[in-house]
């Protein structure tokens, strides 16, 4: 039987190692990606509008991987 002390919610921690990792990796990857597009990626001349869609999808994938790495880190640290 659960008592009232078992039902107390845990305090929410907004800043965790996973959120720091996700934020930093997202910022670094976005900076590197924009540097690549500014200096090396001249795909719009070759592929036109299709390049914009592919570049957007690649950036969204990088963002998703960054968030998942942070969530995985929080999960692993929570199991310890």
PDB file of N, CA and C in Angstrom:
ATOM      1  N   UNK A   1       0.854  -1.173   0.000  1.00  0.00           N
ATOM      2  CA  UNK A   1       0.000   0.000   0.000  1.00  0.00           C
ATOM      3  C   UNK A   1       0.897   1.232   0.000  1.00  0.00           C
ATOM      4  N   UNK A   2       0.630   2.138  -0.887  1.00  0.00           N
ATOM      5  CA  UNK A   2       1.424   3.361  -0.994  1.00  0.00           C
ATOM      6  C   UNK A   2       0.947   4.377   0.028  1.00  0.00           C
ATOM      7  N   UNK A   3       1.885   4.976   0.685  1.00  0.00           N
ATOM      8  CA  UNK A   3       1.534   6.026   1.641  1.00  0.00           C
ATOM      9  C   UNK A   3       1.673   7.386   0.972  1.00  0.00           C
ATOM     10  N   UNK A   4       1.307   8.422   1.703  1.00  0.00           N
ATOM     11  CA  UNK A   4       1.396   9.769   1.143  1.00  0.00           C
ATOM     12  C   UNK A   4       2.836  10.172   0.861  1.00  0.00           C
ATOM     13  N   UNK A   5       3.778   9.661   1.638  1.00  0.00           N
ATOM     14  CA  UNK A   5       5.176  10.036   1.414  1.00  0.00           C
ATOM     15  C   UNK A   5       5.712   9.448   0.113  1.00  0.00           C
ATOM     16  N   UNK A   6       5.152   8.342  -0.336  1.00  0.00           N
ATOM     17  CA  UNK A   6       5.588   7.737  -1.603  1.00  0.00           C
ATOM     18  C   UNK A   6       5.056   8.509  -2.810  1.00  0.00           C
ATOM     19  N   UNK A   7       3.993   9.246  -2.610  1.00  0.00           N
ATOM     20  CA  UNK A   7       3.349   9.919  -3.729  1.00  0.00           C
ATOM     21  C   UNK A   7       3.866  11.329  -3.962  1.00  0.00           C
ATOM     22  N   UNK A   8       4.836  11.766  -3.194  1.00  0.00           N
ATOM     23  CA  UNK A   8       5.371  13.111  -3.386  1.00  0.00           C
ATOM     24  C   UNK A   8       6.140  13.171  -4.705  1.00  0.00           C
ATOM     25  N   UNK A   9       5.849  14.167  -5.509  1.00  0.00           N
ATOM     26  CA  UNK A   9       6.597  14.273  -6.777  1.00  0.00           C
ATOM     27  C   UNK A   9       8.028  14.722  -6.526  1.00  0.00           C
ATOM     28  N   UNK A  10       8.909  14.216  -7.355  1.00  0.00           N
ATOM     29  CA  UNK A  10      10.302  14.637  -7.271  1.00  0.00           C
ATOM     30  C   UNK A  10      10.432  16.038  -7.851  1.00  0.00           C
ATOM     31  N   UNK A  11      11.347  16.824  -7.316  1.00  0.00           N
ATOM     32  CA  UNK A  11      11.538  18.159  -7.899  1.00  0.00           C
ATOM     33  C   UNK A  11      12.121  18.055  -9.308  1.00  0.00           C
ATOM     34  N   UNK A  12      11.669  18.936 -10.165  1.00  0.00           N
ATOM     35  CA  UNK A  12      12.121  18.933 -11.555  1.00  0.00           C
ATOM     36  C   UNK A  12      13.435  19.693 -11.645  1.00  0.00           C
ATOM     37  N   UNK A  13      14.416  19.054 -12.250  1.00  0.00           N
ATOM     38  CA  UNK A  13      15.703  19.706 -12.498  1.00  0.00           C
ATOM     39  C   UNK A  13      15.749  20.092 -13.964  1.00  0.00           C
ATOM     40  N   UNK A  14      15.810  21.378 -14.232  1.00  0.00           N
ATOM     41  CA  UNK A  14      15.803  21.855 -15.609  1.00  0.00           C
ATOM     42  C   UNK A  14      17.180  21.788 -16.243  1.00  0.00           C
ATOM     43  N   UNK A  15      18.212  21.962 -15.434  1.00  0.00           N
ATOM     44  CA  UNK A  15      19.570  21.913 -15.973  1.00  0.00           C
ATOM     45  C   UNK A  15      20.204  20.607 -15.523  1.00  0.00           C
ATOM     46  N   UNK A  16      20.367  19.710 -16.468  1.00  0.00           N
ATOM     47  CA  UNK A  16      20.974  18.407 -16.210  1.00  0.00           C
ATOM     48  C   UNK A  16      22.160  18.240 -17.160  1.00  0.00           C
ATOM     49  N   UNK A  17      23.008  17.246 -16.907  1.00  0.00           N
ATOM     50  CA  UNK A  17      24.116  17.016 -17.842  1.00  0.00           C
ATOM     51  C   UNK A  17      23.636  16.736 -19.269  1.00  0.00           C
ATOM     52  N   UNK A  18      22.498  16.077 -19.398  1.00  0.00           N
ATOM     53  CA  UNK A  18      21.966  15.789 -20.730  1.00  0.00           C
ATOM     54  C   UNK A  18      21.522  17.032 -21.472  1.00  0.00           C
ATOM     55  N   UNK A  19      20.890  17.967 -20.759  1.00  0.00           N
ATOM     56  CA  UNK A  19      20.476  19.202 -21.431  1.00  0.00           C
ATOM     57  C   UNK A  19      21.680  20.046 -21.814  1.00  0.00           C
ATOM     58  N   UNK A  20      22.696  20.023 -20.979  1.00  0.00           N
ATOM     59  CA  UNK A  20      23.920  20.757 -21.318  1.00  0.00           C
ATOM     60  C   UNK A  20      24.580  20.135 -22.545  1.00  0.00           C
ATOM     61  N   UNK A  21      24.682  18.789 -22.558  1.00  0.00           N
ATOM     62  CA  UNK A  21      25.276  18.105 -23.710  1.00  0.00           C
ATOM     63  C   UNK A  21      24.471  18.372 -24.978  1.00  0.00           C
ATOM     64  N   UNK A  22      23.151  18.281 -24.895  1.00  0.00           N
ATOM     65  CA  UNK A  22      22.314  18.501 -26.076  1.00  0.00           C
ATOM     66  C   UNK A  22      22.461  19.922 -26.599  1.00  0.00           C
ATOM     67  N   UNK A  23      22.463  20.884 -25.702  1.00  0.00           N
ATOM     68  CA  UNK A  23      22.569  22.283 -26.118  1.00  0.00           C
ATOM     69  C   UNK A  23      23.926  22.584 -26.738  1.00  0.00           C
ATOM     70  N   UNK A  24      24.983  22.134 -26.073  1.00  0.00           N
ATOM     71  CA  UNK A  24      26.333  22.408 -26.584  1.00  0.00           C
ATOM     72  C   UNK A  24      26.566  21.699 -27.913  1.00  0.00           C
ATOM     73  N   UNK A  25      26.161  20.421 -28.008  1.00  0.00           N
ATOM     74  CA  UNK A  25      26.382  19.693 -29.264  1.00  0.00           C
ATOM     75  C   UNK A  25      25.543  20.286 -30.389  1.00  0.00           C
ATOM     76  N   UNK A  26      24.339  20.756 -30.085  1.00  0.00           N
ATOM     77  CA  UNK A  26      23.515  21.380 -31.111  1.00  0.00           C
ATOM     78  C   UNK A  26      24.132  22.693 -31.580  1.00  0.00           C
ATOM     79  N   UNK A  27      24.620  23.504 -30.633  1.00  0.00           N
ATOM     80  CA  UNK A  27      25.238  24.774 -31.013  1.00  0.00           C
ATOM     81  C   UNK A  27      26.500  24.561 -31.844  1.00  0.00           C
ATOM     82  N   UNK A  28      27.336  23.611 -31.428  1.00  0.00           N
ATOM     83  CA  UNK A  28      28.577  23.342 -32.168  1.00  0.00           C
ATOM     84  C   UNK A  28      28.263  22.798 -33.555  1.00  0.00           C
ATOM     85  N   UNK A  29      27.349  21.830 -33.632  1.00  0.00           N
ATOM     86  CA  UNK A  29      27.034  21.253 -34.938  1.00  0.00           C
ATOM     87  C   UNK A  29      26.360  22.278 -35.849  1.00  0.00           C
ATOM     88  N   UNK A  30      25.530  23.157 -35.304  1.00  0.00           N
ATOM     89  CA  UNK A  30      24.915  24.201 -36.126  1.00  0.00           C
ATOM     90  C   UNK A  30      25.958  25.187 -36.633  1.00  0.00           C
ATOM     91  N   UNK A  31      26.921  25.539 -35.780  1.00  0.00           N
ATOM     92  CA  UNK A  31      27.985  26.443 -36.211  1.00  0.00           C
ATOM     93  C   UNK A  31      28.828  25.803 -37.315  1.00  0.00           C
ATOM     94  N   UNK A  32      29.220  24.546 -37.130  1.00  0.00           N
ATOM     95  CA  UNK A  32      30.032  23.853 -38.134  1.00  0.00           C
ATOM     96  C   UNK A  32      29.246  23.704 -39.434  1.00  0.00           C
ATOM     97  N   UNK A  33      27.973  23.378 -39.320  1.00  0.00           N
ATOM     98  CA  UNK A  33      27.136  23.206 -40.499  1.00  0.00           C
ATOM     99  C   UNK A  33      26.985  24.526 -41.258  1.00  0.00           C
ATOM    100  N   UNK A  34      26.768  25.630 -40.545  1.00  0.00           N
ATOM    101  CA  UNK A  34      26.638  26.921 -41.229  1.00  0.00           C
ATOM    102  C   UNK A  34      27.969  27.364 -41.832  1.00  0.00           C
ATOM    103  N   UNK A  35      29.080  27.058 -41.160  1.00  0.00           N
ATOM    104  CA  UNK A  35      30.395  27.365 -41.722  1.00  0.00           C
ATOM    105  C   UNK A  35      30.606  26.594 -43.022  1.00  0.00           C
ATOM    106  N   UNK A  36      30.218  25.321 -43.024  1.00  0.00           N
ATOM    107  CA  UNK A  36      30.342  24.505 -44.232  1.00  0.00           C
ATOM    108  C   UNK A  36      29.505  25.093 -45.367  1.00  0.00           C
ATOM    109  N   UNK A  37      28.273  25.475 -45.062  1.00  0.00           N
ATOM    110  CA  UNK A  37      27.410  26.019 -46.112  1.00  0.00           C
ATOM    111  C   UNK A  37      27.921  27.351 -46.641  1.00  0.00           C
ATOM    112  N   UNK A  38      28.491  28.164 -45.766  1.00  0.00           N
ATOM    113  CA  UNK A  38      29.003  29.467 -46.204  1.00  0.00           C
ATOM    114  C   UNK A  38      30.267  29.354 -47.042  1.00  0.00           C
ATOM    115  N   UNK A  39      31.137  28.412 -46.711  1.00  0.00           N
ATOM    116  CA  UNK A  39      32.454  28.369 -47.346  1.00  0.00           C
ATOM    117  C   UNK A  39      32.649  27.222 -48.344  1.00  0.00           C
ATOM    118  N   UNK A  40      31.985  26.107 -48.127  1.00  0.00           N
ATOM    119  CA  UNK A  40      32.263  24.948 -48.978  1.00  0.00           C
ATOM    120  C   UNK A  40      31.052  24.444 -49.753  1.00  0.00           C
ATOM    121  N   UNK A  41      29.870  24.673 -49.261  1.00  0.00           N
ATOM    122  CA  UNK A  41      28.688  24.090 -49.885  1.00  0.00           C
ATOM    123  C   UNK A  41      28.071  24.979 -50.931  1.00  0.00           C
ATOM    124  N   UNK A  42      28.363  24.726 -52.169  1.00  0.00           N
ATOM    125  CA  UNK A  42      27.778  25.471 -53.282  1.00  0.00           C
ATOM    126  C   UNK A  42      26.839  24.547 -54.045  1.00  0.00           C
ATOM    127  N   UNK A  43      25.929  23.913 -53.309  1.00  0.00           N
ATOM    128  CA  UNK A  43      25.050  22.929 -53.929  1.00  0.00           C
ATOM    129  C   UNK A  43      23.852  23.564 -54.616  1.00  0.00           C
ATOM    130  N   UNK A  44      23.486  24.785 -54.239  1.00  0.00           N
ATOM    131  CA  UNK A  44      22.285  25.372 -54.836  1.00  0.00           C
ATOM    132  C   UNK A  44      22.468  25.657 -56.325  1.00  0.00           C
ATOM    133  N   UNK A  45      23.683  25.915 -56.741  1.00  0.00           N
ATOM    134  CA  UNK A  45      23.925  26.142 -58.170  1.00  0.00           C
ATOM    135  C   UNK A  45      23.736  24.853 -58.966  1.00  0.00           C
ATOM    136  N   UNK A  46      24.110  23.749 -58.350  1.00  0.00           N
ATOM    137  CA  UNK A  46      24.053  22.477 -59.064  1.00  0.00           C
ATOM    138  C   UNK A  46      22.674  21.832 -58.989  1.00  0.00           C
ATOM    139  N   UNK A  47      22.103  21.776 -57.790  1.00  0.00           N
ATOM    140  CA  UNK A  47      20.879  21.006 -57.599  1.00  0.00           C
ATOM    141  C   UNK A  47      19.628  21.858 -57.428  1.00  0.00           C
ATOM    142  N   UNK A  48      19.763  23.151 -57.314  1.00  0.00           N
ATOM    143  CA  UNK A  48      18.602  24.027 -57.222  1.00  0.00           C
ATOM    144  C   UNK A  48      17.842  23.879 -55.921  1.00  0.00           C
ATOM    145  N   UNK A  49      16.524  23.811 -56.040  1.00  0.00           N
ATOM    146  CA  UNK A  49      15.660  23.766 -54.859  1.00  0.00           C
ATOM    147  C   UNK A  49      15.796  22.461 -54.090  1.00  0.00           C
ATOM    148  N   UNK A  50      16.189  21.398 -54.759  1.00  0.00           N
ATOM    149  CA  UNK A  50      16.337  20.115 -54.068  1.00  0.00           C
ATOM    150  C   UNK A  50      17.439  20.172 -53.015  1.00  0.00           C
ATOM    151  N   UNK A  51      18.434  20.989 -53.245  1.00  0.00           N
ATOM    152  CA  UNK A  51      19.527  21.122 -52.278  1.00  0.00           C
ATOM    153  C   UNK A  51      19.021  21.739 -50.981  1.00  0.00           C
ATOM    154  N   UNK A  52      18.124  22.702 -51.071  1.00  0.00           N
ATOM    155  CA  UNK A  52      17.575  23.324 -49.866  1.00  0.00           C
ATOM    156  C   UNK A  52      16.810  22.340 -49.011  1.00  0.00           C
ATOM    157  N   UNK A  53      16.034  21.477 -49.642  1.00  0.00           N
ATOM    158  CA  UNK A  53      15.282  20.464 -48.905  1.00  0.00           C
ATOM    159  C   UNK A  53      16.232  19.464 -48.260  1.00  0.00           C
ATOM    160  N   UNK A  54      17.228  19.016 -48.991  1.00  0.00           N
ATOM    161  CA  UNK A  54      18.185  18.051 -48.448  1.00  0.00           C
ATOM    162  C   UNK A  54      18.987  18.655 -47.300  1.00  0.00           C
ATOM    163  N   UNK A  55      19.374  19.906 -47.428  1.00  0.00           N
ATOM    164  CA  UNK A  55      20.136  20.571 -46.367  1.00  0.00           C
ATOM    165  C   UNK A  55      19.271  20.749 -45.124  1.00  0.00           C
ATOM    166  N   UNK A  56      18.005  21.110 -45.299  1.00  0.00           N
ATOM    167  CA  UNK A  56      17.098  21.242 -44.164  1.00  0.00           C
ATOM    168  C   UNK A  56      16.912  19.906 -43.452  1.00  0.00           C
ATOM    169  N   UNK A  57      16.735  18.840 -44.205  1.00  0.00           N
ATOM    170  CA  UNK A  57      16.574  17.517 -43.600  1.00  0.00           C
ATOM    171  C   UNK A  57      17.833  17.081 -42.863  1.00  0.00           C
ATOM    172  N   UNK A  58      18.988  17.386 -43.411  1.00  0.00           N
ATOM    173  CA  UNK A  58      20.239  17.041 -42.736  1.00  0.00           C
ATOM    174  C   UNK A  58      20.384  17.813 -41.434  1.00  0.00           C
ATOM    175  N   UNK A  59      20.038  19.100 -41.434  1.00  0.00           N
ATOM    176  CA  UNK A  59      20.119  19.898 -40.213  1.00  0.00           C
ATOM    177  C   UNK A  59      19.125  19.388 -39.163  1.00  0.00           C
ATOM    178  N   UNK A  60      17.929  18.991 -39.585  1.00  0.00           N
ATOM    179  CA  UNK A  60      16.948  18.438 -38.648  1.00  0.00           C
ATOM    180  C   UNK A  60      17.436  17.120 -38.066  1.00  0.00           C
ATOM    181  N   UNK A  61      18.113  16.305 -38.861  1.00  0.00           N
ATOM    182  CA  UNK A  61      18.673  15.051 -38.367  1.00  0.00           C
ATOM    183  C   UNK A  61      19.750  15.315 -37.322  1.00  0.00           C
ATOM    184  N   UNK A  62      20.626  16.275 -37.590  1.00  0.00           N
ATOM    185  CA  UNK A  62      21.682  16.620 -36.635  1.00  0.00           C
ATOM    186  C   UNK A  62      21.067  17.120 -35.330  1.00  0.00           C
ATOM    187  N   UNK A  63      20.007  17.914 -35.421  1.00  0.00           N
ATOM    188  CA  UNK A  63      19.320  18.403 -34.231  1.00  0.00           C
ATOM    189  C   UNK A  63      18.714  17.249 -33.438  1.00  0.00           C
ATOM    190  N   UNK A  64      18.080  16.313 -34.116  1.00  0.00           N
ATOM    191  CA  UNK A  64      17.470  15.172 -33.434  1.00  0.00           C
ATOM    192  C   UNK A  64      18.521  14.307 -32.747  1.00  0.00           C
ATOM    193  N   UNK A  65      19.647  14.088 -33.392  1.00  0.00           N
ATOM    194  CA  UNK A  65      20.714  13.292 -32.783  1.00  0.00           C
ATOM    195  C   UNK A  65      21.253  13.989 -31.542  1.00  0.00           C
ATOM    196  N   UNK A  66      21.388  15.296 -31.575  1.00  0.00           N
ATOM    197  CA  UNK A  66      21.870  16.042 -30.410  1.00  0.00           C
ATOM    198  C   UNK A  66      20.916  15.891 -29.230  1.00  0.00           C
ATOM    199  N   UNK A  67      19.625  16.016 -29.479  1.00  0.00           N
ATOM    200  CA  UNK A  67      18.637  15.879 -28.409  1.00  0.00           C
ATOM    201  C   UNK A  67      18.618  14.449 -27.870  1.00  0.00           C
ATOM    202  N   UNK A  68      18.706  13.462 -28.749  1.00  0.00           N
ATOM    203  CA  UNK A  68      18.703  12.070 -28.297  1.00  0.00           C
ATOM    204  C   UNK A  68      19.951  11.719 -27.501  1.00  0.00           C
ATOM    205  N   UNK A  69      21.090  12.287 -27.855  1.00  0.00           N
ATOM    206  CA  UNK A  69      22.307  12.044 -27.065  1.00  0.00           C
ATOM    207  C   UNK A  69      22.146  12.601 -25.658  1.00  0.00           C
ATOM    208  N   UNK A  70      21.564  13.778 -25.529  1.00  0.00           N
ATOM    209  CA  UNK A  70      21.325  14.356 -24.212  1.00  0.00           C
ATOM    210  C   UNK A  70      20.342  13.539 -23.394  1.00  0.00           C
ATOM    211  N   UNK A  71      19.279  13.065 -24.022  1.00  0.00           N
ATOM    212  CA  UNK A  71      18.301  12.237 -23.319  1.00  0.00           C
ATOM    213  C   UNK A  71      18.913  10.910 -22.891  1.00  0.00           C
ATOM    214  N   UNK A  72      19.741  10.330 -23.731  1.00  0.00           N
ATOM    215  CA  UNK A  72      20.410   9.073 -23.387  1.00  0.00           C
ATOM    216  C   UNK A  72      21.355   9.267 -22.208  1.00  0.00           C
ATOM    217  N   UNK A  73      22.082  10.370 -22.195  1.00  0.00           N
ATOM    218  CA  UNK A  73      22.980  10.649 -21.073  1.00  0.00           C
ATOM    219  C   UNK A  73      22.195  10.791 -19.773  1.00  0.00           C
ATOM    220  N   UNK A  74      21.084  11.518 -19.798  1.00  0.00           N
ATOM    221  CA  UNK A  74      20.262  11.651 -18.594  1.00  0.00           C
ATOM    222  C   UNK A  74      19.695  10.309 -18.151  1.00  0.00           C
ATOM    223  N   UNK A  75      19.322   9.476 -19.107  1.00  0.00           N
ATOM    224  CA  UNK A  75      18.795   8.155 -18.770  1.00  0.00           C
ATOM    225  C   UNK A  75      19.850   7.284 -18.104  1.00  0.00           C
ATOM    226  N   UNK A  76      21.052   7.281 -18.655  1.00  0.00           N
ATOM    227  CA  UNK A  76      22.134   6.471 -18.088  1.00  0.00           C
ATOM    228  C   UNK A  76      22.510   6.980 -16.701  1.00  0.00           C
ATOM    229  N   UNK A  77      22.606   8.292 -16.549  1.00  0.00           N
ATOM    230  CA  UNK A  77      22.948   8.847 -15.242  1.00  0.00           C
ATOM    231  C   UNK A  77      21.830   8.629 -14.227  1.00  0.00           C
ATOM    232  N   UNK A  78      20.579   8.572 -14.682  1.00  0.00           N
ATOM    233  CA  UNK A  78      19.455   8.313 -13.785  1.00  0.00           C
ATOM    234  C   UNK A  78      19.410   6.890 -13.278  1.00  0.00           C
ATOM    235  N   UNK A  79      19.992   5.956 -14.023  1.00  0.00           N
ATOM    236  CA  UNK A  79      20.009   4.555 -13.608  1.00  0.00           C
ATOM    237  C   UNK A  79      21.135   4.243 -12.644  1.00  0.00           C
ATOM    238  N   UNK A  80      22.075   5.165 -12.504  1.00  0.00           N
ATOM    239  CA  UNK A  80      23.209   4.916 -11.615  1.00  0.00           C
ATOM    240  C   UNK A  80      22.824   5.101 -10.173  1.00  0.00           C
TER     241      UNK A  80
END
